[in-house]
Amino acid sequence: MCGIIACVGPRRTVDRLVTGLENLEYRGYDSAGVAIQNGSGVEVHKRSGRVGELKEEVPLGKQADVGIGHTRWSTHGPPTDENAHPHTPSDENVAVVHNGIIENYSELRDELEAKGHEFTSDTDTEVIPHLVDERLEETGDPEVAFRETVRELEGSYAIAAIMDGHDGLFAARQGSPLVVGLDDDAHYLASDVPAFLDYTDDVMYLEDGDVVVIEEDDLSLTDLSGTPVAREVQTVDWDPSETGKGVYDHYMLKEINHQPTALSNTIQGRADPESETVQLEDFPPETFEDVRDVHFVACGTSYHAAMFGAKMLRDGGISANAYRASEYGLQTDTIDDETLVVAVTQSGETADTLSAMRQAADKGASVVTVTNVVGSTAAREADESLFIRAGPEIGVAATKTFSSQVVSLALLSQRVLGDATTGEQRDDLADFLASLQQLPEHIEQVLDFSAAKRLAQHYSNHNAYFFIGRGVANAVAMEGALKFKEITYEHAEGFAAGELKHGPLALVTDRTPVFAVFTGDEDHDRKTLNNAKEAQTRGAPIVSVAPADHPSLEFADEHLQVPSSSPEWVGLLANVQLQLLSYYAAETLSRPIDKPRNLAKSVTVE
């Protein structure tokens, strides 16, 4: 949550800070602010609201050599001007931005107030600049003051600070991401690469315990004690144009439409129908030979993708389950060296998923992460990583990353089944991989001919929206409902189809459309069809999400058509239809589609 941007070097630092904040707004948009150090003190501009409102107050074009900025997703304290970052002590000689949670802030605040420090916000962050100010007065050395402050903090943090009289930047991380961007005439620091991708694609990912001091012509990286450390400089393979909306009104619509390209990248070089092989670059033969159980851990949309992966492994004879990462330690204690834990996280920084990974590693499990971000914490901490290659996703509601996660997990499941002594790859693997290669083209067909916009407008004033399915269609139903509620703010629920009659049916009326997902799995579809008819007899309009020749069309009130394919890929095509449904419903209701209230892209606090 929240976004940090900092810049050292060019005279137009203010403009670059604001551009960085606009690029990071998917991480939080409750309030925003910048602070610059231009040789005549620390100057702060901040306010509640979005970056566009902050731009009205920031002196764009003003010369400054160093600055920090922040866009906030509220945790401690409501979204007010006072709680916006950067924070300063009373004399404003220090400015600090911070992501994470300082767990001992109450004790630190009490100590500082006893020494005469006055606080003006409700945030935990405000203790940091006051501590720096206190240590600066004691030591007279900005770097020593910063290090001593960081040593006193407990919890998770990514911190960037500037100080009056010092033409540089101080930063540290512990449990919250920070990445350095390197350019010929400037250095950048941010929570995420898109913040500075307009200026450089050479990056260095900081790790927990790192402290970086950045000056115009120098960068020093050490641990907290001052011992030098080295981090690899990498080139990010993302096109800066991918972080813009282009011709689309919203990032979400752009990312829905980008799915054929994203999936082509995900699939490339990994699936060969002719030889019936799955080739994953970082997993040599027999990597998964000793796997007995597979635990998928994930949150939100990634959890629904994990449900796909778990089902495909169970179908091949391996014990596999998907766990919500926040509940992982409470739901299973059967973790050992024959357990494979697959952590699914788009950002690679999801706090609950990282915690589950660490629990599993401590008990001897092998840990693989499926993520979109090279250099992320999950990628660095896992034994191996499978990158989904979806490219940057800016819209808060995940779309193309879900599709790429599902395909990556499908390929991973077949590799595990091919290696493990207790599992078998599917009998129709050649057809399965051939239909996978057709998936980008099939998604293009959905995008070109979808009736989702018409149906979204038709059902826009209804009371609630139910989504049902079985098997992989259950995961699609849950994901469809999540997307709908995220961006429309309407009541939407996803159910295993058989559960509809065990309570939710009491809520069904003629104002409750039911979207029934059918994948072509005859046994699952027959039962879902019966459940949909039960709802229809209570007055509910039924929308079938299914191929053109499906039996459900004989009774459904409406139809969202998808091409015929393997059941897993039909499920994924149905998901694209439900993404479009959610998008157009939110558009009809004039919702802020890319920035839904109370939500942010990366959840980096537990």
GROMACS .gro file of C-alpha atoms in nm, residues 18 39 96-97 226 234 270 303 318 380 410 426 459 465 570 588 599:
model
   17
   18VAL     CA    1   0.465   1.456  -0.954
   39GLY     CA    2   1.935   2.494  -0.050
   96VAL     CA    3   0.997   1.176   0.576
   97VAL     CA    4   0.773   0.950   0.369
  226GLY     CA    5   2.724   0.052   0.786
  234GLN     CA    6   1.899  -0.519  -1.366
  270ARG     CA    7   0.679  -2.306  -2.267
  303TYR     CA    8  -0.635  -1.702  -0.467
  318ILE     CA    9  -0.155  -3.523  -0.640
  380ARG     CA   10   1.410  -1.327  -0.402
  410ALA     CA   11  -0.171  -2.477  -1.560
  426ARG     CA   12  -0.341  -3.555  -1.840
  459TYR     CA   13  -2.913  -0.510  -1.531
  465TYR     CA   14  -2.567  -1.015  -0.858
  570VAL     CA   15  -1.344  -2.206  -2.149
  588THR     CA   16  -2.278   0.281  -1.646
  599LEU     CA   17  -0.859  -0.031  -0.229
   0.00000   0.00000   0.00000
